C-alpha cells in the first residue's frame, strides 16, 4: 500500500435506506471526500463546513431555518445534528490523512467439498 500523505475533509451522513417493522432504516455512508492542500487547510475547511454543510436528503428548502448542534467527538472529528421542524438529520465530519491506497486482490475461492461415493443404491 502506498500513500501520498494527502489531507481530506470527510463527510459521512445517515441515509434512509428502507423501512421495516414500523421504523426507518439508516446506514452511514461516505457522502463527500474533499481533498485539501494540507492539514491546516483541511481544518479551516472543516470549521466552515460545520456551519454551512446540509445533508443531501432534506425535508425542507435550504433557506428555511433549522437548529444545528455540533458535537466534538475527538480531535478533528464532529457529529452535527440538524433539526428541521419535527425531522432530524445527522452527519459526521472529520479531518483525515490518507495513510494507504492500493488494490486488494479478491479472496481465493474456498475449496470444493470432495464428492462422496454412495456405497449402496
CSV table of C-alpha atoms in Angstrom, one decimal:
chain,number,residue,atom,x,y,z
A,1,UNK,CA,0.0,0.0,0.0
A,2,UNK,CA,1.2,3.5,-0.8
A,3,UNK,CA,0.2,6.9,0.4
A,4,UNK,CA,1.0,10.4,-0.5
A,5,UNK,CA,0.0,11.8,2.9
A,6,UNK,CA,-2.8,13.9,1.5
A,7,UNK,CA,-5.3,15.6,3.9
A,8,UNK,CA,-9.0,15.3,3.4
A,9,UNK,CA,-12.3,16.6,4.9
A,10,UNK,CA,-14.7,13.6,5.0
A,11,UNK,CA,-18.4,13.8,5.4
A,12,UNK,CA,-20.5,10.8,6.4
A,13,UNK,CA,-24.2,11.0,6.5
A,14,UNK,CA,-27.0,8.7,7.6
A,15,UNK,CA,-29.0,7.9,4.5
A,16,UNK,CA,-32.5,6.4,4.7
A,17,UNK,CA,-32.3,3.0,3.1
A,18,UNK,CA,-35.6,1.4,3.9
A,19,UNK,CA,-38.5,0.9,6.2
A,20,UNK,CA,-39.2,-2.3,8.3
A,21,UNK,CA,-41.3,-3.1,11.3
A,22,UNK,CA,-42.5,0.5,11.7
A,23,UNK,CA,-39.0,2.0,11.7
A,24,UNK,CA,-36.9,3.8,9.2
A,25,UNK,CA,-33.6,2.0,8.5
A,26,UNK,CA,-30.5,4.2,8.2
A,27,UNK,CA,-26.9,3.4,7.1
A,28,UNK,CA,-23.9,5.7,7.4
A,29,UNK,CA,-22.2,6.3,4.1
A,30,UNK,CA,-19.3,8.4,2.9
A,31,UNK,CA,-21.1,11.4,1.2
A,32,UNK,CA,-18.1,13.5,0.3
A,33,UNK,CA,-14.3,13.5,0.2
A,34,UNK,CA,-12.8,16.9,-0.1
A,35,UNK,CA,-9.0,16.9,-0.8
A,36,UNK,CA,-7.2,19.8,1.0
A,37,UNK,CA,-3.8,21.4,0.3
A,38,UNK,CA,-2.5,20.5,3.8
A,39,UNK,CA,-3.7,19.8,7.4
A,40,UNK,CA,-4.2,23.5,8.2
A,41,UNK,CA,-6.3,24.0,5.1
A,42,UNK,CA,-8.4,20.8,5.9
A,43,UNK,CA,-9.0,22.1,9.5
A,44,UNK,CA,-10.1,25.5,8.3
A,45,UNK,CA,-12.4,24.0,5.6
A,46,UNK,CA,-13.9,21.6,8.2
A,47,UNK,CA,-14.7,24.5,10.6
A,48,UNK,CA,-16.5,26.3,7.7
A,49,UNK,CA,-18.4,23.1,6.7
A,50,UNK,CA,-19.5,22.6,10.3
A,51,UNK,CA,-21.6,25.8,10.0
A,52,UNK,CA,-22.7,25.5,6.3
A,53,UNK,CA,-23.0,21.9,5.2
A,54,UNK,CA,-26.5,20.5,4.8
A,55,UNK,CA,-27.3,16.8,4.2
A,56,UNK,CA,-28.4,15.9,0.7
A,57,UNK,CA,-31.6,14.4,1.9
A,58,UNK,CA,-33.7,17.4,3.1
A,59,UNK,CA,-37.2,17.7,4.4
A,60,UNK,CA,-37.4,21.5,3.8
A,61,UNK,CA,-35.7,24.0,1.5
A,62,UNK,CA,-32.2,25.1,2.3
A,63,UNK,CA,-33.2,28.6,3.1
A,64,UNK,CA,-35.6,27.5,5.9
A,65,UNK,CA,-34.3,28.0,9.5
A,66,UNK,CA,-33.1,25.0,11.3
A,67,UNK,CA,-31.3,24.2,14.6
A,68,UNK,CA,-27.7,23.0,14.3
A,69,UNK,CA,-26.0,21.2,17.2
A,70,UNK,CA,-22.3,20.4,16.8
A,71,UNK,CA,-20.6,17.8,19.0
A,72,UNK,CA,-16.9,17.3,19.0
A,73,UNK,CA,-16.2,13.5,19.1
A,74,UNK,CA,-12.4,13.7,19.1
A,75,UNK,CA,-9.6,15.9,17.7
A,76,UNK,CA,-10.8,16.8,14.2
A,77,UNK,CA,-14.0,14.8,14.3
A,78,UNK,CA,-17.5,16.1,14.8
A,79,UNK,CA,-21.2,15.0,14.8
A,80,UNK,CA,-23.7,17.6,13.5
A,81,UNK,CA,-27.4,17.2,14.3
A,82,UNK,CA,-29.8,19.3,12.3
A,83,UNK,CA,-33.4,19.7,13.5
A,84,UNK,CA,-36.0,21.0,11.0
A,85,UNK,CA,-39.5,21.1,12.5
A,86,UNK,CA,-40.2,17.5,13.5
A,87,UNK,CA,-37.4,16.0,11.4
A,88,UNK,CA,-33.8,15.5,12.4
A,89,UNK,CA,-30.7,14.6,10.4
A,90,UNK,CA,-27.1,13.9,11.2
A,91,UNK,CA,-23.8,13.9,9.6
A,92,UNK,CA,-20.2,13.3,10.7
A,93,UNK,CA,-17.4,15.5,9.6
A,94,UNK,CA,-13.7,14.5,10.0
A,95,UNK,CA,-10.3,15.8,9.0
A,96,UNK,CA,-8.2,12.8,8.0
A,97,UNK,CA,-4.8,12.0,6.4
A,98,UNK,CA,-4.7,9.3,3.7
A,99,UNK,CA,-2.4,6.6,5.0
A,100,UNK,CA,-2.9,3.9,2.4
A,101,UNK,CA,-4.1,3.2,-1.1
A,102,UNK,CA,-3.8,0.0,-3.0
A,103,UNK,CA,-5.6,-2.7,-5.0
A,104,UNK,CA,-7.0,-5.5,-3.0
A,105,UNK,CA,-6.8,-9.0,-4.6
A,106,UNK,CA,-10.1,-10.9,-4.5
A,107,UNK,CA,-10.3,-13.6,-1.8
A,108,UNK,CA,-9.5,-17.1,-3.0
A,109,UNK,CA,-12.4,-19.4,-3.6
A,110,UNK,CA,-13.0,-21.9,-0.9
A,111,UNK,CA,-12.1,-25.5,-1.7
A,112,UNK,CA,-14.9,-27.5,-3.1
A,113,UNK,CA,-16.0,-30.4,-0.9
A,114,UNK,CA,-14.9,-33.8,-2.0
A,115,UNK,CA,-17.6,-35.9,-3.7
A,116,UNK,CA,-18.6,-38.9,-1.8
A,117,UNK,CA,-19.4,-42.2,-3.4
A,118,UNK,CA,-22.5,-43.9,-2.4
A,119,UNK,CA,-21.9,-47.5,-1.3
A,120,UNK,CA,-25.5,-48.7,-1.5
A,121,UNK,CA,-28.0,-47.8,-4.2
